[in-house]
Every structure is written in C-alpha cells, then in structure tokens.
Coordinates of C-alpha atoms in Angstrom, one line a residue:
Chain A
M1 CA 2.0 -11.8 21.5
D2 CA 2.2 -12.8 18.2
L3 CA 4.1 -10.8 15.3
L4 CA 0.5 -9.6 13.6
G5 CA -0.6 -8.6 17.3
T6 CA 2.5 -6.5 18.0
I7 CA 1.9 -4.9 14.6
L8 CA -1.7 -4.1 15.1
W9 CA -1.2 -3.2 18.9
P10 CA -0.1 0.8 18.0
I11 CA -3.4 0.9 15.8
K12 CA -5.9 -1.0 18.2
W13 CA -4.9 1.6 21.1
V14 CA -5.7 4.5 18.9
V15 CA -8.7 3.3 18.0
E16 CA -9.7 2.6 21.4
L17 CA -8.8 6.1 22.5
I18 CA -10.9 7.6 20.3
L19 CA -13.8 5.4 20.8
V20 CA -13.6 5.5 24.6
A21 CA -13.3 9.6 24.2
F22 CA -16.4 9.8 22.3
H23 CA -18.2 7.4 24.6
Y24 CA -17.1 9.7 27.4
V25 CA -18.1 13.0 25.6
W26 CA -21.9 11.6 25.0
T27 CA -22.0 10.1 28.7
W28 CA -21.1 13.6 29.6
V29 CA -23.8 14.9 27.4
G30 CA -26.5 13.0 29.0
L31 CA -26.7 9.8 27.1
N32 CA -26.9 6.6 29.1
P33 CA -23.4 5.1 29.0
N34 CA -24.9 1.4 28.7
D35 CA -27.3 2.2 25.7
G36 CA -26.4 1.0 22.4
L37 CA -27.3 4.5 20.7
T38 CA -24.3 6.0 23.0
W39 CA -21.9 3.6 21.4
V40 CA -23.4 3.8 18.0
L41 CA -22.6 7.6 18.3
S42 CA -19.1 7.0 19.2
I43 CA -18.7 4.6 16.3
V44 CA -20.0 7.4 13.9
G45 CA -17.4 9.8 16.0
L46 CA -14.7 7.1 15.1
V47 CA -15.2 7.1 11.8
L48 CA -15.4 11.0 11.5
V49 CA -11.9 11.4 13.1
I50 CA -10.5 8.9 11.0
R51 CA -11.8 10.0 7.9
A52 CA -10.9 13.6 8.3
A53 CA -7.5 12.7 9.0
L54 CA -7.5 10.8 5.5
I55 CA -8.4 14.2 3.8
P56 CA -4.9 15.0 3.1
I57 CA -4.0 12.1 1.2
F58 CA -7.2 12.2 -0.7
V59 CA -6.6 15.7 -1.6
K60 CA -3.0 14.9 -2.9
Q61 CA -4.5 12.0 -4.8
I62 CA -6.6 14.3 -6.1
K63 CA -3.8 16.8 -7.3
S64 CA -1.8 14.4 -8.8
Q65 CA -4.5 12.9 -11.1
R66 CA -5.0 16.4 -12.0
K67 CA -1.2 16.8 -12.9
M68 CA -1.8 13.7 -15.0
L69 CA -3.0 16.1 -17.9
E70 CA 0.4 17.4 -18.2
V71 CA 1.4 13.7 -19.4
A72 CA -1.7 13.1 -21.2
P73 CA 0.1 13.0 -24.7
Q74 CA 2.7 10.4 -23.6
L75 CA 0.1 8.5 -21.6
K76 CA -2.0 8.2 -25.3
K77 CA 1.1 7.9 -26.9
I78 CA 1.4 4.3 -24.6
Q79 CA -2.1 3.5 -25.4
D80 CA -1.7 4.1 -29.1
K81 CA 0.9 1.7 -29.1
Y82 CA -1.0 -0.9 -27.4
K83 CA -4.2 -0.5 -28.9
G84 CA -6.2 -3.7 -30.1
K85 CA -3.9 -6.0 -28.3
K86 CA -5.7 -7.5 -25.8
D87 CA -3.1 -10.6 -25.0
Q88 CA -1.6 -10.8 -21.1
F89 CA 1.9 -9.6 -22.8
S90 CA 0.7 -7.0 -24.1
R91 CA -1.3 -5.4 -21.4
E92 CA 1.4 -6.3 -18.7
A93 CA 3.9 -4.3 -21.2
M94 CA 1.5 -1.3 -21.3
S95 CA 1.1 -1.3 -17.7
R96 CA 5.0 -1.3 -17.1
E97 CA 5.1 1.4 -19.6
T98 CA 2.2 3.5 -17.6
M99 CA 4.0 3.2 -14.3
E100 CA 7.5 3.9 -15.5
L101 CA 5.9 7.2 -17.1
Y102 CA 4.1 8.1 -13.8
K103 CA 7.4 7.6 -11.9
R104 CA 9.4 9.4 -14.2
T105 CA 7.1 12.2 -14.5
G106 CA 6.2 12.4 -10.8
T107 CA 2.3 12.0 -11.4
N108 CA 1.2 8.6 -9.9
P109 CA -2.2 9.3 -9.5
L110 CA -2.8 5.8 -7.5
S111 CA -3.6 6.1 -3.9
S112 CA -1.2 3.4 -2.5
C113 CA -1.9 0.4 -0.3
L114 CA -0.5 1.1 2.8
P115 CA -3.7 3.5 4.2
L116 CA -6.0 0.6 3.0
L117 CA -4.2 -1.8 5.0
L118 CA -3.9 0.6 8.0
Q119 CA -7.8 0.9 8.0
M120 CA -8.0 -2.9 8.5
P121 CA -7.1 -3.2 12.1
I122 CA -9.6 -0.5 12.9
F123 CA -12.2 -2.8 11.8
F124 CA -10.6 -5.8 13.0
S125 CA -10.6 -4.2 16.7
L126 CA -13.9 -3.2 16.5
F127 CA -15.0 -6.6 15.6
S128 CA -13.0 -8.8 18.2
V129 CA -14.6 -6.4 20.8
L130 CA -18.1 -7.2 19.4
N131 CA -17.0 -10.9 18.7
D132 CA -15.4 -11.4 22.2
A133 CA -18.7 -9.8 23.6
Q134 CA -20.9 -12.1 21.6
H135 CA -18.5 -15.3 23.0
E136 CA -19.1 -14.1 26.6
K137 CA -15.0 -13.6 26.6
A138 CA -14.1 -11.6 29.6
G139 CA -11.2 -9.0 29.0
G140 CA -11.1 -5.7 27.4
G141 CA -9.0 -4.1 24.8
V142 CA -5.2 -3.1 24.7
G143 CA -5.8 0.1 25.9
L144 CA -8.5 2.4 27.2
L145 CA -11.3 0.0 26.6
N146 CA -11.0 -1.6 29.8
E147 CA -13.0 -4.9 30.8
T148 CA -16.2 -2.7 32.3
L149 CA -16.5 -0.8 29.2
A150 CA -16.1 -3.8 26.7
K151 CA -18.5 -5.4 28.6
S152 CA -20.8 -2.3 28.2
F153 CA -20.1 -2.0 24.5
G154 CA -20.9 -5.9 23.9
E155 CA -24.2 -6.0 25.8
S156 CA -25.5 -2.8 24.6
D157 CA -28.4 -2.9 22.4
L158 CA -30.2 0.0 20.0
F159 CA -34.0 0.1 20.6
G160 CA -33.6 -3.5 21.2
A161 CA -31.3 -4.8 18.6
P162 CA -27.9 -6.4 20.3
L163 CA -24.9 -4.5 18.8
K164 CA -22.8 -7.6 19.0
A165 CA -25.9 -9.9 16.8
T166 CA -25.1 -10.4 13.4
L167 CA -27.5 -11.6 10.7
A168 CA -26.4 -15.5 10.7
N169 CA -26.5 -15.2 14.9
N170 CA -29.3 -12.9 15.5
E171 CA -30.7 -14.1 18.5
G172 CA -34.6 -14.8 17.2
S173 CA -34.7 -11.0 17.2
V174 CA -36.5 -9.8 14.3
L175 CA -35.2 -6.2 15.1
V176 CA -31.7 -7.6 14.4
I177 CA -33.0 -8.9 10.9
V178 CA -34.5 -5.7 10.1
F179 CA -31.4 -3.6 11.0
A180 CA -29.1 -5.9 9.5
V181 CA -30.9 -6.1 6.0
S182 CA -31.5 -2.5 5.7
M183 CA -28.3 -1.6 6.4
I184 CA -26.7 -4.0 3.7
A185 CA -29.4 -2.3 1.5
L186 CA -28.1 1.2 2.3
M187 CA -24.4 0.2 2.0
T188 CA -24.7 -1.3 -1.1
A189 CA -26.7 1.9 -2.5
S190 CA -24.1 4.1 -1.1
Q191 CA -21.3 2.2 -2.8
F192 CA -23.1 1.7 -6.1
I193 CA -23.8 5.8 -6.3
T194 CA -20.1 6.6 -5.2
Q195 CA -18.7 4.2 -8.2
L196 CA -21.3 5.2 -10.6
Q197 CA -20.9 9.0 -10.0
I198 CA -16.9 8.9 -10.5
M199 CA -17.4 6.5 -13.5
S200 CA -20.3 8.1 -15.4
K201 CA -19.3 11.9 -14.7
N202 CA -15.7 12.2 -13.6
Q203 CA -13.9 10.2 -15.8
S204 CA -11.8 12.1 -18.9
P205 CA -12.8 10.7 -22.4
E206 CA -9.1 9.3 -22.8
A207 CA -9.9 7.1 -19.2
K208 CA -13.0 5.8 -20.5
N209 CA -11.2 4.1 -23.5
S210 CA -8.9 2.4 -21.4
P211 CA -9.4 -1.3 -20.2
M212 CA -9.2 -0.4 -16.5
F213 CA -12.6 1.4 -17.1
K214 CA -14.3 -1.5 -18.5
Q215 CA -13.0 -3.7 -15.6
Q216 CA -14.4 -0.9 -12.9
R217 CA -17.7 -1.7 -14.8
I218 CA -18.1 -4.9 -14.0
L219 CA -17.0 -4.4 -10.5
L220 CA -20.0 -2.1 -9.8
Y221 CA -22.1 -5.3 -10.5
I222 CA -20.1 -7.5 -8.1
L223 CA -19.9 -5.3 -5.3
P224 CA -23.4 -5.5 -3.9
I225 CA -22.9 -9.7 -3.8
V226 CA -19.7 -9.2 -1.5
F227 CA -21.7 -6.7 0.9
V228 CA -24.7 -9.3 1.2
F229 CA -22.3 -12.1 2.2
S230 CA -20.0 -10.0 4.8
G231 CA -23.3 -8.4 6.0
V232 CA -24.1 -11.8 7.1
A233 CA -21.2 -12.3 9.2
F234 CA -20.5 -8.8 10.9
P235 CA -22.0 -7.8 13.9
L236 CA -24.5 -4.8 13.9
G237 CA -21.6 -2.4 15.5
V238 CA -19.4 -3.1 13.0
M239 CA -21.8 -2.6 10.3
F240 CA -22.5 0.5 11.7
Y241 CA -18.8 1.8 11.2
W242 CA -18.7 0.5 7.8
L243 CA -22.0 2.3 6.6
T244 CA -20.9 5.4 8.3
S245 CA -17.6 5.3 6.4
N246 CA -19.5 4.7 3.3
F247 CA -21.5 7.3 3.3
W248 CA -18.7 9.6 4.1
T249 CA -17.0 8.3 0.8
M250 CA -20.1 9.3 -0.9
G251 CA -20.6 12.8 0.2
Q252 CA -16.8 13.3 -0.3
Q253 CA -16.9 12.1 -3.9
F254 CA -20.0 14.1 -4.4
L255 CA -18.1 17.7 -3.2
V256 CA -14.8 16.6 -5.1
I257 CA -16.7 16.2 -8.5
R258 CA -19.0 19.1 -7.7
N259 CA -16.3 21.5 -6.8
M260 CA -13.0 20.2 -8.5
P261 CA -13.8 17.9 -11.4
T262 CA -11.4 16.2 -13.6
P263 CA -11.2 18.8 -16.7
G264 CA -12.5 17.1 -19.9
S265 CA -14.9 15.3 -17.9
E266 CA -18.8 15.5 -17.8
A267 CA -18.9 16.8 -14.5
A268 CA -16.4 19.4 -15.4
K269 CA -18.8 20.4 -18.4
A270 CA -21.7 20.7 -16.1
R271 CA -19.9 22.5 -13.5
E272 CA -18.9 25.1 -16.3
A273 CA -22.2 25.4 -17.2
R274 CA -23.5 26.2 -13.3
L275 CA -20.8 28.9 -13.4
A276 CA -21.8 30.5 -16.5
K277 CA -25.3 30.5 -15.4
R278 CA -24.3 32.7 -12.4
G279 CA -22.3 34.6 -14.6
K280 CA -19.0 33.7 -12.6
L281 CA -17.0 31.8 -15.3
V282 CA -13.6 32.3 -15.4
I283 CA -12.0 31.0 -18.1
K284 CA -8.9 28.8 -17.2
D285 CA -8.6 25.1 -17.3
G286 CA -8.8 24.2 -13.5
P287 CA -7.8 25.2 -10.3
L288 CA -4.1 23.9 -11.2
S289 CA -3.6 25.3 -14.2
D290 CA -0.7 27.4 -13.4
E291 CA 1.4 24.5 -12.6
T292 CA 0.7 23.0 -16.3
V293 CA 3.7 22.8 -18.2
V294 CA 3.4 24.6 -21.5
D295 CA 6.1 23.5 -23.8
E296 CA 4.1 24.1 -27.1
V297 CA 4.8 27.6 -28.0
P298 CA 5.6 27.9 -31.4
K299 CA 8.8 29.8 -32.1
T300 CA 9.1 31.3 -35.4
T301 CA 11.9 33.2 -36.8
Q302 CA 9.5 35.7 -38.3
R303 CA 9.5 38.9 -37.6
Q304 CA 6.5 40.8 -35.7
Q305 CA 4.9 43.3 -38.0
P306 CA 5.0 47.0 -36.6
V307 CA 1.5 48.0 -36.3
G308 CA 0.5 51.9 -36.3
K309 CA -0.7 53.2 -32.9
N310 CA -4.3 53.6 -34.7
R311 CA -4.4 50.2 -35.6
A312 CA -3.2 48.8 -32.4
K313 CA -6.3 50.4 -30.7
K314 CA -8.5 48.8 -32.8
Q315 CA -7.3 45.3 -32.8
G316 CA -6.3 45.5 -29.2
G317 CA -8.4 45.8 -26.0
S318 CA -7.0 42.6 -25.2
K319 CA -3.7 43.8 -23.7
Chain B
M1 CA 16.6 -40.6 -20.5
T2 CA 18.0 -41.0 -17.2
T3 CA 17.5 -44.8 -16.1
V4 CA 16.4 -43.7 -12.5
P5 CA 13.9 -46.0 -11.1
V6 CA 10.5 -44.7 -11.4
S7 CA 9.5 -45.6 -7.6
A8 CA 12.6 -43.3 -6.9
V9 CA 11.6 -40.3 -8.9
S10 CA 8.2 -39.9 -7.6
W11 CA 9.2 -40.4 -3.8
K12 CA 11.2 -37.6 -5.1
Y13 CA 8.5 -35.5 -6.5
A14 CA 5.9 -36.4 -3.6
L15 CA 8.4 -35.2 -0.9
I16 CA 9.6 -31.9 -2.9
S17 CA 5.3 -31.7 -3.2
V18 CA 4.9 -31.9 0.8
F19 CA 8.0 -29.2 1.1
L20 CA 5.9 -27.3 -1.2
V21 CA 2.5 -27.5 0.6
P22 CA 3.1 -24.2 2.5
R23 CA 3.5 -21.9 -0.2
N24 CA 0.5 -23.4 -2.2
V25 CA -1.7 -22.9 0.5
A26 CA -0.8 -19.5 0.7
V27 CA -1.1 -19.1 -3.5
V28 CA -4.4 -20.2 -2.9
V29 CA -5.2 -17.3 -0.1
L30 CA -3.8 -14.9 -2.4
R31 CA -5.6 -15.9 -5.5
A32 CA -8.9 -15.9 -3.7
Y33 CA -7.9 -12.3 -2.2
R34 CA -7.3 -11.1 -5.5
A35 CA -10.3 -12.6 -7.1
V36 CA -12.8 -11.6 -4.3
I37 CA -11.6 -8.6 -2.0
S38 CA -9.0 -6.6 -4.4
P39 CA -11.5 -5.5 -7.0
L40 CA -13.5 -3.9 -3.8
Y41 CA -10.7 -1.5 -3.8
G42 CA -10.3 -0.9 -7.5
D43 CA -6.6 0.1 -8.6
V44 CA -4.8 1.5 -5.9
C45 CA -1.3 0.1 -5.8
R46 CA 1.5 2.5 -7.1
Y47 CA 3.9 0.0 -8.1
Y48 CA 3.9 -2.4 -11.0
P49 CA 3.2 -5.5 -10.0
S50 CA 0.8 -4.6 -7.6
C51 CA 1.3 -5.5 -3.7
S52 CA -0.8 -8.6 -3.8
S53 CA 0.9 -9.8 -7.2
Y54 CA 4.3 -8.9 -5.9
T55 CA 3.4 -10.9 -3.0
L56 CA 2.0 -13.9 -4.6
Q57 CA 5.6 -14.2 -6.6
A58 CA 7.5 -13.6 -4.0
I59 CA 6.0 -16.5 -1.9
Q60 CA 5.9 -18.6 -5.0
H61 CA 9.5 -18.1 -5.5
R62 CA 11.1 -17.7 -2.0
G63 CA 8.6 -19.7 0.0
L64 CA 5.9 -18.6 2.3
S65 CA 8.3 -16.8 5.5
V66 CA 10.3 -15.2 3.0
G67 CA 7.9 -14.2 0.3
A68 CA 5.6 -13.0 3.2
G69 CA 8.1 -10.8 4.7
L70 CA 9.1 -9.2 1.3
G71 CA 5.2 -8.6 0.4
I72 CA 5.0 -6.8 4.0
L73 CA 8.3 -4.7 3.1
R74 CA 6.6 -3.6 -0.2
I75 CA 3.5 -2.7 1.2
A76 CA 5.5 -0.6 3.5
R77 CA 7.0 1.0 0.7
C78 CA 3.6 1.6 -1.1
H79 CA 2.6 4.9 0.9
P80 CA 1.4 8.1 -0.5
W81 CA 4.5 9.6 -0.7
A82 CA 6.3 6.9 -2.9
A83 CA 7.3 7.6 -6.3
G84 CA 6.1 4.2 -7.4
G85 CA 7.1 2.5 -10.8
V86 CA 8.1 -0.9 -12.2
D87 CA 9.2 -3.1 -9.0
D88 CA 9.4 -6.6 -9.9
V89 CA 10.7 -9.5 -7.5
K90 CA 13.9 -10.6 -7.6
P91 CA 14.3 -13.7 -9.6
A92 CA 15.5 -16.7 -7.9
K93 CA 19.2 -17.5 -8.8
N94 CA 18.4 -20.9 -9.7
P95 CA 14.7 -21.8 -10.4
R96 CA 14.0 -25.6 -9.2
Y97 CA 10.0 -25.1 -9.5
A98 CA 7.5 -24.9 -12.2
L99 CA 4.1 -23.0 -11.8
T100 CA 1.1 -24.1 -13.0
P101 CA -1.2 -21.9 -15.0
F102 CA -3.1 -21.4 -11.7
G103 CA -0.1 -20.4 -10.0
F104 CA 0.5 -23.4 -8.0
V105 CA 4.3 -24.3 -7.5
V106 CA 5.2 -28.0 -8.4
P107 CA 8.6 -29.5 -8.7
R108 CA 10.2 -29.3 -12.1
S109 CA 11.1 -33.0 -12.4
H110 CA 7.5 -34.1 -13.2
G111 CA 6.6 -35.6 -16.2
K112 CA 10.2 -34.6 -18.3
G113 CA 12.2 -36.0 -15.7

C-alpha cells in the first residue's frame, strides 16, 4: 500500500461503514438491495451523516465571524492604511497584518483547510468503487464494502441509468445524458444561489469594500464552467453525492442567513424588520452581544448633578 | 567575467535543470490547482500564506519530497482550532536557484554566469 493509501485508509473505512449501514437499513425497510435507488438513498444518507458531523465546525466558524465585530475598528485601520494600493507587495503586507490581527485577538474567521481535505477521500472512495465497477475490476473496498456489495453498487441502475455511467461514457443511454445534464444544471444552480445569497445579503459593508469580495464575485461566474467540466468525467453515483452535498450547503446557508445574519448586513436588517412586524424585536445587536468587548465608556471627571426626587421620576422610567 | 568555456557552463546548466525537473512539474500542478480548484473554496486558510501557496514555496525552495512533506505538515496544522496567523516557509540557508515570474525554479548561473 502506498503512502497516500495508508493515510486515506481510515477515512475510506468509515465511508464504507456508513454507506453499507444505510444500504442495510434501506434493504431492511423493503427496498431491493441491488436497485440503484437503494444505493442512491445510501449515498444521500452518507452525505447527511457527514454534513451533520461538520455542523459544530460550521457553528464555530460563524461564532468567530461574529466576534470579528470586536476587531472591526482595527481591521478598518489596516484597510485604510492600504487603501488604493493595488500592487502585489501592498496586498501581501495587508494580508499579513490582517492575519496577525486575527491571531492576536483570536478572531480568525476562516474555516481552515484540513476539513476540506478530509472530504476529498470520501469523494474519492465513492469514485473508485464506481470506477472499478465500470472497468469490471473485481474486489471490494477496504472495509465493510465487500466484493458482493461493491459489485451490486457498481452494477445497479436508477430507473435504467447505470450509476457507474458518466456523461462521457454513457453507454449509448439517453437516460444517462438526461440525468447527468440535469444534475449539472442543478448543481450549478444551487452553488450559484448559495454564493449569491452570501454575497448579496450576508456581508457587512466593510467586507463589501474589500478586494476579496470583488474576487469572489468573479468566481461566481467561473464556478458553473468548472461544474460542467467535472460533470462530464464523474459517474452518476458520485454526482448524486455532490448534488446532495450542495443542497445541504444551500439549506444551511439559507437558515444561517435568515436566523443569525452578519450584523450590519442586509439580511440582518431584513430580520429586524421581520421581527418588528411580529412585535418581537428585542433591541440587542446580535446573539453574542454579551461577549462584545466594550472599551469605550467615556470616563469624565465631572460630577453627576444631584436630581430631586420628583424630577428623577419625570426623567426616568428607564431605570 | 570568468573564463569558463561556454560548453562547460551550459553542461552544468543542463544537468541542474534536469535535477530541477520534479519540483518544476510540481510547480505546474500546484499553479493549476491554485488557478482552477482553489477558487472553488474561496478563502478558507487560517494562515498567511495559504496552505497551497506555502506548499508551492516549500517545493520551490526545498525540492519535491521535502517540500511536499512540509506542505502536509502545514495542512495538518490548518484545523478549525488553530489560531492561524503568519507562517512562512523557512528560507533556504544558501539560495542556489532563481525563480521565473511563473514560479519555475531555474539554475542561478543562467545568463549572468
């Protein structure tokens, strides 16, 4: 076994465990174990388990994004310092200073690379099972996906479209082409909506002025092209994984933007308006406002004037 | 100006270039990744330079195997509980090669001798 295989082995093993467990459940419910639908539902189950396991990381990320409010003034200072400087060195220096600030204040809003990389083997092992089936290679996975199950997975078809087929290698089936093309369209649409709702609604005005934002905007239009290219090469089964995952992201993003939007963004204003309509608006600037550092209480040496009892009553009510 | 015969210089140059082939192949792969796949994720890395940029630099300075190893260690460090911050590749003690604008590693002796 090569080095990469050794690193990926545990992840592949867990993927197979979840996949086979779901397959067992669906068979037990009464679905045909060799039918494509059973396997597709197993893939959907796999996505749900993995994405649910990633929720804590997601929540953590949102929390640190909210905490960024605390450092907004310092961040603004850095951005002002490099305002209008578009050369490579200034940009680099700005990124460096921003990163230092995040580290110093413990407010790093970025999600980190490792979880992304851990998701790759999942994709890869699904791909290899289906790919092996396509090339009629015997042998199962590394764990619970034994030879019989792997064969059943590889040879199954959904309403007549084999899960192992790709758009490029469609075995002359019109159904495969229809499935693949509509899935590419759906994937592109969902990714597009996800990105667009983050960018148009859930960005604070400061973030909208940053160069990163403009870069993201360009990406929005490159993404669909990437999907088309990869859609051609991936088997239907793998595309079902991707599609479900995209839908999950879209739903998750929608809920987050609706219920805990970035303070100061359009979505936050919309939420306040919604709450006000129902008469439920509680004035506070976000669920984490108690954690916000308030260091700008003006301290004056001036003595508070004493107020008569009656006058205090008239003024007050607030206390 | 040195008076080394031209053929000797070019032989040395060619040999070093061959030695540099593996890391330059990796440079192409990483550049392609950074141009096509990286953008799909947007900004995720908790460090500066980002993991892929760090790996690219590490491979340029230290060669394919050491550089790739450093890259793997860096990705392992880039988890949701990491503080992040600036984390540069340690520069080589005596830089022997030059970089083209694209990022290819070439022998320093080229041209100026």
